Coordinates of C-alpha atoms in Angstrom, one line a residue:
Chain A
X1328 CA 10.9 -23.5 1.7
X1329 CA 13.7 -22.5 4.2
X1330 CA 17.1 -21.9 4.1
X1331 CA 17.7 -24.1 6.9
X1332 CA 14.9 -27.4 5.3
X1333 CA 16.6 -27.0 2.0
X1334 CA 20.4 -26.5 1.7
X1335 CA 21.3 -24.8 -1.4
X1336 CA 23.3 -26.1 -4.4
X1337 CA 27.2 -25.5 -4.5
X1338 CA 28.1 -22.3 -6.0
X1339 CA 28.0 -22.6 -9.8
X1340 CA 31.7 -22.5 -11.4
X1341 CA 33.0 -19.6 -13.1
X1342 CA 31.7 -18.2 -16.6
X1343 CA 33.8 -20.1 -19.3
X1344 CA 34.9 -22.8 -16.8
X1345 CA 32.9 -26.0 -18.6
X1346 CA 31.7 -28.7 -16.4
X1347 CA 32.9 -32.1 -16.9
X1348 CA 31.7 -34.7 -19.7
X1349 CA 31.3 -38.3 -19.3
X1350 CA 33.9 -40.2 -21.1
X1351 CA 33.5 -41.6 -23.8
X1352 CA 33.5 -45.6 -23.2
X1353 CA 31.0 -44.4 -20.0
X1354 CA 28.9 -43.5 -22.5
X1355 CA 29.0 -46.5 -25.1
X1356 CA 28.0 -48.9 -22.1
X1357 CA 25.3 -46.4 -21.1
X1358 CA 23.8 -46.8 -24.6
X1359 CA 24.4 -50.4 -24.0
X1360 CA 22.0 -50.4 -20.5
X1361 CA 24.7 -50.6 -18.1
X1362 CA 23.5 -50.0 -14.9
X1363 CA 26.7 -48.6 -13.7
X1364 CA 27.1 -46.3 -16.2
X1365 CA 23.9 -45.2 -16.0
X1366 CA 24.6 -44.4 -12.4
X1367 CA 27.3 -42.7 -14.1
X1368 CA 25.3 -40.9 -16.4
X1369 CA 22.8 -39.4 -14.0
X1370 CA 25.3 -38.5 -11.3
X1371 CA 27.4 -36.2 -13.8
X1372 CA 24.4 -34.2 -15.4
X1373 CA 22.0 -34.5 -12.7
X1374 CA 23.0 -31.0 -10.9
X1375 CA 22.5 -29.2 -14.0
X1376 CA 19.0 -30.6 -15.3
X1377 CA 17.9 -30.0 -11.6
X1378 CA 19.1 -26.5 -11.6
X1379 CA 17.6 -25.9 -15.4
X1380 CA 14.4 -27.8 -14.7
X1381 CA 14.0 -25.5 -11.1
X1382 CA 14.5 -22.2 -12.9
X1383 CA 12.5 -22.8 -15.6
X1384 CA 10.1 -23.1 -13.2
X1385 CA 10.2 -20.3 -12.0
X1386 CA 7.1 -18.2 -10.8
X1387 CA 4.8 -21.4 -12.1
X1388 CA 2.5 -20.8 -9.7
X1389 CA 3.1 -24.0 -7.6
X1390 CA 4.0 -24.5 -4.0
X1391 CA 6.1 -27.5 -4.9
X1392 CA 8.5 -25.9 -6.9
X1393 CA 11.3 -27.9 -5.8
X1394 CA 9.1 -31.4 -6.4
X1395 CA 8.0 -30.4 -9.4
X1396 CA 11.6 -29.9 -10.8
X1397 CA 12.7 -33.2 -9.1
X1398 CA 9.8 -35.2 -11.2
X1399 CA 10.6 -33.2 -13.9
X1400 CA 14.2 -34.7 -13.9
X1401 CA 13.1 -38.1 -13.8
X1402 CA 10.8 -37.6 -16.6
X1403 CA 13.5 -35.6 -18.5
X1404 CA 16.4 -38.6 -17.9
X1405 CA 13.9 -40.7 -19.1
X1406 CA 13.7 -39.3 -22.3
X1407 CA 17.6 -39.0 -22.2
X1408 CA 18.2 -43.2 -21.7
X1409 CA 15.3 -43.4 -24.0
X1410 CA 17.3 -41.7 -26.9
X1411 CA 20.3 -42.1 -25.9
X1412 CA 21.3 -45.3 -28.4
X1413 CA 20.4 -42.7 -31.0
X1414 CA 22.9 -39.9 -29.8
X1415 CA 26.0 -40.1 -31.4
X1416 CA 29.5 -39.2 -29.6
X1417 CA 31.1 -37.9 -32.8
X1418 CA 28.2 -35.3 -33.7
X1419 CA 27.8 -31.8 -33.1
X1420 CA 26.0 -31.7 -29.8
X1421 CA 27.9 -32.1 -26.6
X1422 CA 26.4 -35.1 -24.5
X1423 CA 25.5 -32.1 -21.9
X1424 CA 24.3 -29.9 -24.6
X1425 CA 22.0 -32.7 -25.9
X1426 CA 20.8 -33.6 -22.5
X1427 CA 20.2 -30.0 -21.4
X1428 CA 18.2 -29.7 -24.6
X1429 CA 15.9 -32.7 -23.7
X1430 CA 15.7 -31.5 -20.5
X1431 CA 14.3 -27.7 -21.7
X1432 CA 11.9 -29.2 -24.1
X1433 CA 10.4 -31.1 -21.8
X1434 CA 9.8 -28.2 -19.3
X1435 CA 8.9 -26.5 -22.1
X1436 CA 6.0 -28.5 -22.4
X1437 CA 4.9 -29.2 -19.3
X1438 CA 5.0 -25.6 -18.3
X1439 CA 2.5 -25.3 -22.0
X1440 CA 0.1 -28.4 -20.5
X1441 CA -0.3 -25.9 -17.0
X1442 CA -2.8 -23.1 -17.0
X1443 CA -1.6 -20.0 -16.5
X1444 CA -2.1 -19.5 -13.1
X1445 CA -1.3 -16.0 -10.4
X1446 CA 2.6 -16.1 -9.5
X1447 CA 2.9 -17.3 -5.6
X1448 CA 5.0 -14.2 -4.1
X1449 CA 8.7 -15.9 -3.4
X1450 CA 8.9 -15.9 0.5
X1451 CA 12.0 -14.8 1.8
X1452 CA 14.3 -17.3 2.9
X1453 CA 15.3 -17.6 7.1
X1454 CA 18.7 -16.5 7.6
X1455 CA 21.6 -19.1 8.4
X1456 CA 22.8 -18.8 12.3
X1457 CA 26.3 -16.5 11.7
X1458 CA 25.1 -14.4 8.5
X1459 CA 25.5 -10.8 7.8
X1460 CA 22.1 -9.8 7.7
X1461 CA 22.4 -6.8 5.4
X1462 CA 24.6 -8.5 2.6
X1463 CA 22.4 -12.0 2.7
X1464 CA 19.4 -9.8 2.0
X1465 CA 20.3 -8.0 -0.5
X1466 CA 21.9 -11.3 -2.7
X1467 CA 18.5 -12.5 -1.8
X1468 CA 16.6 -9.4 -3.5
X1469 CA 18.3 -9.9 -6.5
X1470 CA 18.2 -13.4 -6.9
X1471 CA 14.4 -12.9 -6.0
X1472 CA 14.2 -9.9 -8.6
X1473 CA 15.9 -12.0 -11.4
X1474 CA 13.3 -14.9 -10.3
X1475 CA 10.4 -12.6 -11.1
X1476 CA 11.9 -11.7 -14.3
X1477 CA 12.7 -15.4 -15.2
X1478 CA 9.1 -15.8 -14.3
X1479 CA 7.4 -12.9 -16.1
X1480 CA 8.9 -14.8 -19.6
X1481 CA 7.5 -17.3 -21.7
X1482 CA 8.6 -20.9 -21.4
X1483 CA 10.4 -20.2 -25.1
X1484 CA 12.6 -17.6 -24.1
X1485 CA 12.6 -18.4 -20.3
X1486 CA 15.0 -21.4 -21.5
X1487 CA 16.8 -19.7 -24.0
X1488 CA 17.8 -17.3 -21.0
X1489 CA 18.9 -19.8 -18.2
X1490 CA 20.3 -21.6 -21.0
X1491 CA 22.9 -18.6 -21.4
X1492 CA 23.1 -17.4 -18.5
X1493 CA 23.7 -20.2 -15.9
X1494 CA 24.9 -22.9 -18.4
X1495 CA 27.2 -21.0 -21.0
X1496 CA 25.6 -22.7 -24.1
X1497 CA 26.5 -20.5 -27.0
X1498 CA 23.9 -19.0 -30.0
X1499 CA 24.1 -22.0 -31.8
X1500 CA 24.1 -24.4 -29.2
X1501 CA 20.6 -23.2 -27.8
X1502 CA 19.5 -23.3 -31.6
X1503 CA 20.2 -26.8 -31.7
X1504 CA 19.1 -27.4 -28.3
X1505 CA 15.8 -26.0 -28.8
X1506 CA 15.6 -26.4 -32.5
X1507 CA 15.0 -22.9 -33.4
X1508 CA 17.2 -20.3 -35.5
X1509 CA 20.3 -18.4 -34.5
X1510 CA 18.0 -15.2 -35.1
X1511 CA 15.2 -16.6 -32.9
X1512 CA 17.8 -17.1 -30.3
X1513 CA 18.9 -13.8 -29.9
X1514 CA 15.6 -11.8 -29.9
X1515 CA 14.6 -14.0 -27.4
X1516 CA 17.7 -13.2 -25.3
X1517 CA 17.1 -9.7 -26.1
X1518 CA 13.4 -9.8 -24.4
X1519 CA 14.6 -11.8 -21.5
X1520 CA 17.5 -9.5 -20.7
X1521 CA 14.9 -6.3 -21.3
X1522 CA 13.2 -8.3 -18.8
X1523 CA 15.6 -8.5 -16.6
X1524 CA 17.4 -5.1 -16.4
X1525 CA 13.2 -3.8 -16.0
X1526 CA 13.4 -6.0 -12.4
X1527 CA 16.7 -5.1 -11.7
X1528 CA 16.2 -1.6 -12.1
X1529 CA 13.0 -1.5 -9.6
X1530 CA 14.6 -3.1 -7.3
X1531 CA 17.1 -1.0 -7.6
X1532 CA 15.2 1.7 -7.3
X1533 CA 13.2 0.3 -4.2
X1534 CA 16.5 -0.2 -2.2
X1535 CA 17.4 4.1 -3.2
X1536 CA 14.0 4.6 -1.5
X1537 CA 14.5 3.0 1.2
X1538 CA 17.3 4.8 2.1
Chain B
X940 CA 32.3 -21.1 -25.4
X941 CA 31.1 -17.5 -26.8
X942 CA 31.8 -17.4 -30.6
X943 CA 31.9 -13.9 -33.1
X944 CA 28.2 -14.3 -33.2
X945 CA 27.3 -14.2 -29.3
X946 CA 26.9 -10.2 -29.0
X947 CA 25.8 -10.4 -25.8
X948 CA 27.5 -7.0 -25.2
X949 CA 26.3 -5.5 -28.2
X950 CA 25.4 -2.0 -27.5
X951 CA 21.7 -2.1 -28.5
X952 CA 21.2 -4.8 -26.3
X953 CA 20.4 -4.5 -23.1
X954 CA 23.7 -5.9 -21.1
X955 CA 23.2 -9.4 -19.4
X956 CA 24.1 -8.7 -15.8
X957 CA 27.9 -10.3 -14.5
X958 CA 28.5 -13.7 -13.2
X959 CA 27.7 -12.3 -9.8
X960 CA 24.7 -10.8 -10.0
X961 CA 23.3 -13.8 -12.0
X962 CA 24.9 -16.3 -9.1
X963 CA 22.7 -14.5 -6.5
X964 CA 19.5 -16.7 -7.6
X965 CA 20.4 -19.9 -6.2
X966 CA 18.9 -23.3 -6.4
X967 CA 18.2 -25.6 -3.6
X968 CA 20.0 -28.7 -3.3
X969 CA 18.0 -31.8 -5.1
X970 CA 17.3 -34.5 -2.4
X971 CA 19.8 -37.0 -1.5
X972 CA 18.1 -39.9 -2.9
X973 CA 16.9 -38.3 -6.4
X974 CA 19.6 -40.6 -8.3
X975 CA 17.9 -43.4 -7.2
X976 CA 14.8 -42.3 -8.0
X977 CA 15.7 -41.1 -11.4
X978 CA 17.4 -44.9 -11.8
X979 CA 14.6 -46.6 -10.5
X980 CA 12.2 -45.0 -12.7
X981 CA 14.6 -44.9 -15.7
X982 CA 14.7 -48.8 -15.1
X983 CA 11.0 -49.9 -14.7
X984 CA 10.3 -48.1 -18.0
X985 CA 14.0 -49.4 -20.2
X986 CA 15.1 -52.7 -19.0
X987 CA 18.9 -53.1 -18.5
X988 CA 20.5 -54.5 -21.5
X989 CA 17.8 -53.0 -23.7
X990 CA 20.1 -52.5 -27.2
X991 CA 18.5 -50.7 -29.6
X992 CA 21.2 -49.3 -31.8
X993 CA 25.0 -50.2 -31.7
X994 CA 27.4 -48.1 -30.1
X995 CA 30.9 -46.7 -32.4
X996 CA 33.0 -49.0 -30.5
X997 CA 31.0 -52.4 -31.3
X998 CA 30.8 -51.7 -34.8
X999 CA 34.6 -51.6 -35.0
X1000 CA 34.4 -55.0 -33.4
X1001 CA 31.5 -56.4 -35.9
X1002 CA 28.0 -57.1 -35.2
X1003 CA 27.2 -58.6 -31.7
X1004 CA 25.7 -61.9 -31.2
X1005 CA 22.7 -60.8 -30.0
X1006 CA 21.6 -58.9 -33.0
X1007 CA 22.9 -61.4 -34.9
X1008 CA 20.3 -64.0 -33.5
X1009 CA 17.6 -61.6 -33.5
X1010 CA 18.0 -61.2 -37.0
X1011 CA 18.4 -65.1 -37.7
X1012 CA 15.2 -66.2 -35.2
X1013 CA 13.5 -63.3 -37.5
X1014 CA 14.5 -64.4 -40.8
X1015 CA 13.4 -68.3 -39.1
X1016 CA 10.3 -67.5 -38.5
X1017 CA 9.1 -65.7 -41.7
X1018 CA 10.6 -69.1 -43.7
X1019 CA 8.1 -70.9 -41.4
X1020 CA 5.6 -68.5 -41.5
X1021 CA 5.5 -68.4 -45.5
X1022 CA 5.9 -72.5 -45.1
X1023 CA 2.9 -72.9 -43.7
X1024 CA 0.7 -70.5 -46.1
X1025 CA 2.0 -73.1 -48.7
X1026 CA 1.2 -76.4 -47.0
X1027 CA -2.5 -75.1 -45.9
X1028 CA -4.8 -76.9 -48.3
X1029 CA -6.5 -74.5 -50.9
X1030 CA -10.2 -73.4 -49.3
X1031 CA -11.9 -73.6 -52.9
X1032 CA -13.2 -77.3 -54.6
X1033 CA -11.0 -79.0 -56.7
X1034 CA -10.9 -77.1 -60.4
X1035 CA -12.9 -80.4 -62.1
X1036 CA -15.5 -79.8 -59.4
X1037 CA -16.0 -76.4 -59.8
X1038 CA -16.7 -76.9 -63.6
X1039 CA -19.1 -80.0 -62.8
X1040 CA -21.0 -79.2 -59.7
X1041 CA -24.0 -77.3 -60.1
X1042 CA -24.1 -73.5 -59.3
X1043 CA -25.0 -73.0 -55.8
X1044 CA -28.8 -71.8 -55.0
X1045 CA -30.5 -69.3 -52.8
X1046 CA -31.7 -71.0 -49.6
X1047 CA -34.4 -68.2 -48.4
X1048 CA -34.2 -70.0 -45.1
X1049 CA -30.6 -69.2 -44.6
X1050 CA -30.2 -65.4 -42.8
X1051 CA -28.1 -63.7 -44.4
X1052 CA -27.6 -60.9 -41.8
X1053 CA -24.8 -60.6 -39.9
X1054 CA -24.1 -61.7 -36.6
X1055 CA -25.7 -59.5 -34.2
X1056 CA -22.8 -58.3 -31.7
X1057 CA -22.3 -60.3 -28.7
X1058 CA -21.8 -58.0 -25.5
X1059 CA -18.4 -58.1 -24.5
X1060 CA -17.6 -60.3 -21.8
X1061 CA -14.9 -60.2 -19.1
X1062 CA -13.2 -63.1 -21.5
X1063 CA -12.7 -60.3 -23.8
X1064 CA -11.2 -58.1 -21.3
X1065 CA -7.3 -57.0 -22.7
X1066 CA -4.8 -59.6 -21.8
X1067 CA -2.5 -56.4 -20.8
X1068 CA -4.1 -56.2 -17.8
X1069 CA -3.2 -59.5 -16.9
X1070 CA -0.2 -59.1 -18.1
X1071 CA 3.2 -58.8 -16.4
X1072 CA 4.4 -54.8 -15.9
X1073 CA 5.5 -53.1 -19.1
X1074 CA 5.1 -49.2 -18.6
X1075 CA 2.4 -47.5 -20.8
X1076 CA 3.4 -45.0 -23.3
X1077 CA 1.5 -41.5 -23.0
X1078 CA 0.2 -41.8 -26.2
X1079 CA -1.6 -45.1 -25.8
X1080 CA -2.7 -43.7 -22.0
X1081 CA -4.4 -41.4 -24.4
X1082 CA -6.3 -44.4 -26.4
X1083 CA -7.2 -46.1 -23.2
X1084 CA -8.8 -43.1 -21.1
X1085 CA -10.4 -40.8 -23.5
X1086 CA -13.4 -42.1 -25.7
X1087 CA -12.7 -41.3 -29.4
X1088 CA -14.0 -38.2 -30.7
X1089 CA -17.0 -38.8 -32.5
X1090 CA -16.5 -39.7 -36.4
X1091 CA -18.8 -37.0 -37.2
X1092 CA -16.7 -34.0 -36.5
X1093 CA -13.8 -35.6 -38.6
X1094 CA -15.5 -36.3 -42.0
X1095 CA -15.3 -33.9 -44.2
X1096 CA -16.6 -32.7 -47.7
X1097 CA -16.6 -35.4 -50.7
X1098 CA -13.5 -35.3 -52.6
X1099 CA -11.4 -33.3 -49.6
X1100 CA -9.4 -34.5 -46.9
X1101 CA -12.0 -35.1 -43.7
X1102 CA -11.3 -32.3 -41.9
X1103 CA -9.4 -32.5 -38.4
X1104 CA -11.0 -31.8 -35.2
X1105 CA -10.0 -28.4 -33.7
X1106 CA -7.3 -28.5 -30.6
X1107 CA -9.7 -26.6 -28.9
X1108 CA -12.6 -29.0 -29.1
X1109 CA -10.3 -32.3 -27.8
X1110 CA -9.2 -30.2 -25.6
X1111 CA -13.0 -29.5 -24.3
X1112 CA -13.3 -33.3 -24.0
X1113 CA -10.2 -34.0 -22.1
X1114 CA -8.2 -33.2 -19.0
X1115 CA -4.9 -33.7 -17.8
X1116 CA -3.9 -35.7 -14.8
X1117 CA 0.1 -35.3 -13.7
X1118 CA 0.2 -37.9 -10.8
X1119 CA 3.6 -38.3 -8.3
X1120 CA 4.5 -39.5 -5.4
X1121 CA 4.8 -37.6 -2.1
X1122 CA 8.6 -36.4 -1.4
X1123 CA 10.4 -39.2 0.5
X1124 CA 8.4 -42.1 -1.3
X1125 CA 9.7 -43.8 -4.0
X1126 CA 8.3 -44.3 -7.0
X1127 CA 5.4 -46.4 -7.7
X1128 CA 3.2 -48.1 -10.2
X1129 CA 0.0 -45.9 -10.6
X1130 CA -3.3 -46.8 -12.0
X1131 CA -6.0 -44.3 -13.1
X1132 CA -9.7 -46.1 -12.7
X1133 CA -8.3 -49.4 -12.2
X1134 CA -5.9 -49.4 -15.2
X1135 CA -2.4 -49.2 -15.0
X1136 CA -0.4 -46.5 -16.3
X1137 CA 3.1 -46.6 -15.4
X1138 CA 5.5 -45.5 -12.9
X1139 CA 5.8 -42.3 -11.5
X1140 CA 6.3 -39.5 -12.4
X1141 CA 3.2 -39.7 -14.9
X1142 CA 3.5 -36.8 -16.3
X1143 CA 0.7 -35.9 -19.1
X1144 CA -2.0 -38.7 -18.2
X1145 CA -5.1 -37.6 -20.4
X1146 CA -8.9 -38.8 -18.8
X1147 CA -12.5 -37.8 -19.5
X1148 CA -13.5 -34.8 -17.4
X1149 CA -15.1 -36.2 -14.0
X1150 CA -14.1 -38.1 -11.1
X1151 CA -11.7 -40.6 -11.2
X1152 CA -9.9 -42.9 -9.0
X1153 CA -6.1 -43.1 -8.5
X1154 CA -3.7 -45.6 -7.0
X1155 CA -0.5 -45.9 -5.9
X1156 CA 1.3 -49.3 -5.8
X1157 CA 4.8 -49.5 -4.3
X1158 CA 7.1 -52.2 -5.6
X1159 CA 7.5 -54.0 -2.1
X1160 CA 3.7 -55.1 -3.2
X1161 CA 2.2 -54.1 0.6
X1162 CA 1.1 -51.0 0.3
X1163 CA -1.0 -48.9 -1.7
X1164 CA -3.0 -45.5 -1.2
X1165 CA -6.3 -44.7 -3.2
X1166 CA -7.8 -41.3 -3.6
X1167 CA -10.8 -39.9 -6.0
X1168 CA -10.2 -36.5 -7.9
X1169 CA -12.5 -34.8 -10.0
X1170 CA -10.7 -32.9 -12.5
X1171 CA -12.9 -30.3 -15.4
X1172 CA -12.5 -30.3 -19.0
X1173 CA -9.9 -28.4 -20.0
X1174 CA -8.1 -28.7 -16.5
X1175 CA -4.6 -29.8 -15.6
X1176 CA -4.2 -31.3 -11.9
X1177 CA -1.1 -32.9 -10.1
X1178 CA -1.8 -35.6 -7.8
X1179 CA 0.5 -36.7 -5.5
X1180 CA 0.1 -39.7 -2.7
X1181 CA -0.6 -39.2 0.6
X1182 CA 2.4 -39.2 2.7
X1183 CA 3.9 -42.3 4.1
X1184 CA 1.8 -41.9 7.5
X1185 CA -1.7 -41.2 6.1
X1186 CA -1.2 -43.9 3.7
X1187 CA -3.0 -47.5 4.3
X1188 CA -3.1 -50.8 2.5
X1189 CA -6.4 -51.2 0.7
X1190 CA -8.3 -54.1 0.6

């Protein structure tokens, strides 16, 4: 996969900023079968199950990365309009928690259904025409390093992280989402951010020896 | 929305990196056409219109029509079920008969044993696959691909619960088929050894370990792809179609 094949997403908004939620008479004709809103639907939360369903993914082990997180959508939205008459507007789950919460369990278990298989080394990406080489590379080492350490997790804790980090879902939201304890949430954090600071630090210490 | 209780920067924890480290693993763009994919297979699989539980806003109106005829054809057809269990004339003889008529007698000439078994015949074959296209649930995918475990390794000791068979041992006896489509095909109707599954993504397809035969049928009806995978027990394997210029119509 190439820079240049595969554009990359829009840069996420800032921490604390919330993405927008579908209003509410979207949503009653969407648990009514609407096909508009449905339309509706996908096109507001689509971004963000893509982007959880691809870093859950992480390190899988499979070429098709990026087609394996697109069929992982599909399957995860059709779990959504499946349940969604059930989901009620007034309860304690945002419509983007509750969605993002489908959405993890069902990576969850399709990464559980895979054999474990040898992580594919990430291949460096081909630089855009105009880029500064240096700076590029070394956003791409960490995002590569953070990769690995997404990928060295278990699918449990794997979505417990990316559900903090990249989609600001508090303690008890990811307890809800993934229907675990507030406890269980944050020693999972805990390993996943051990994890990561392990990565971070190596590669750290690979760019001091380079020097 | 961080509350008291999100000590992310607690100082036995290891500190999650800031926003801009974090930012620096990206994610590719999804392709263009993924919505329609998504609403394509959302809609083979839950028809539009499909109610199943009323929204807040209609109950503040009162119960829609629709439910409200369900309900009445429902209640209609148990009165007419129940009707005709009455009317059906009574199988026994008459009670002065039964009293007068002599108790019936052995006939040694009349077999008693049942009816031997008749092989099944394509007359017998399930109506669903003649049937118009209504997406399989995974769990009865399960029921029509893998052969029931045998009885003997569920029946336990007298007086207990018959013991359940181990995951490990079903899992012996299965494997796992996840079956897509190529990128840039849409999604298509797939059948695993001539039965039909359901659209794609199928994503946890269960089969017999062994070769098998999968197809892909597009909804313009002209084209389809074949191929044969063998797959072990125990083994998970995604299948995708061919793409659009190796694929040809089979006969």
């Amino acid at each position: 996969m190439t820079a240049l094949a595969h554009a990359e997403a829009p840069a996420p908004p800032p921490s604390g900023a919330r993405e927008r939620e579908l209003d509410a008479d979207v949503l009653a004709a969407a648990q009514r079968g609407e096909r508009w809103a449905r339309r509706a639907l996908v096109e507001t939360y689509q971004g963000r199950v893509h982007a959880l369903a691809f870093r859950m993914l992480a390190g899988a082990g499979r070429r098709d990365q990026a087609e394996d997180a697109e069929d992982l959508v599909q399957d995860a939205f059709l779990r959504v309009f499946g349940a969604l008459p059930r989901f009620s507007p007034g309860g304690p789950a945002r419509l983007s928690t509750w969605i993002l919460g489908i959405t993890a369990r069902a990576v969850i278990d399709e990464l559980r259904r895979r054999r474990p298989v040898a992580a594919v080394a990430v291949v460096p990406d081909e630089l855009p025409g105009g880029e500064r080489p240096d700076l590029r590379s070394e956003q791409r080492g960490v995002g590569r390093a953070i990769e690995r350490a997404v990928a060295s997790l278990s699918p449990e804790v794997r979505a417990a992280f990316v559900l903090r980090a990249y989609h600001d879902l508090d303690y008890g939201e990811i307890a809800q989402t993934l229907e675990i304890g507030v406890g269980t949430v944050k020693s999972r954090l805990w390993r996943a951010r051990t994890a990561l600071q392990q990565h971070l630090h190596h590669l750290h210490e690979e760019a001091e020896g380079r020097r | 929305m961080t509350t008291d209780h999100d000590d992310d920067d607690r100082d036995d924890a290891p500190a999650l990196p800031d926003r801009d480290v974090l930012d620096a693993w990206r994610v590719p763009a999804p392709a263009p056409e993924l919505t329609d994919r998504v609403l394509a297979h959302v809609e083979a699989a839950l028809p539009l219109g499909a109610v199943a539980v009323l929204p807040v806003a209609s109950r503040r109106k009162g119960l829609p029509l629709v439910v409200v005829g369900v309900a009445m054809l429902a209640a209609a057809a148990l009165v007419l079920g129940l009707a005709q269990s009455w009317r059906r004339p009574p199988a026994a003889e008459p009670a002065s008969a039964a009293v007068t008529a002599p108790p019936p007698t052995l006939d040694p000439s009349v077999d008693d044993a049942p009816e031997p078994e008749r092989a099944p015949t394509k007359a017998d074959a399930p109506a669903a696959a003649e049937a118009p296209y209504d997406p399989v649930s995974p769990e009865l995918v399960d029921v029509l691909l893998v052969p029931p475990v045998e009885d003997a390794a569920r029946k336990g000791r007298k007086g207990r619960k018959a013991s359940k068979a181990k995951p490990d041992d079903d899992a012996k006896k299965t494997a796992t088929l996840r079956i897509g489509t190529a990128r840039g095909q849409s999604w298509a109707t797939v059948f695993i050894d001539g039965v039909r599954i359901g659209a794609t993504p199928i994503m946890n397809a269960k089969v017999t370990p062994g070769r098998h035969t999968v197809r892909w049928e597009w909804a313009d009806g002209t084209s389809a792809t074949t191929v044969e995978i063998e797959v072990a027990a125990g083994e998970t394997k995604t299948v995708k179609s061919p793409p659009p210029s190796a694929s040809s119509a089979t006969p």
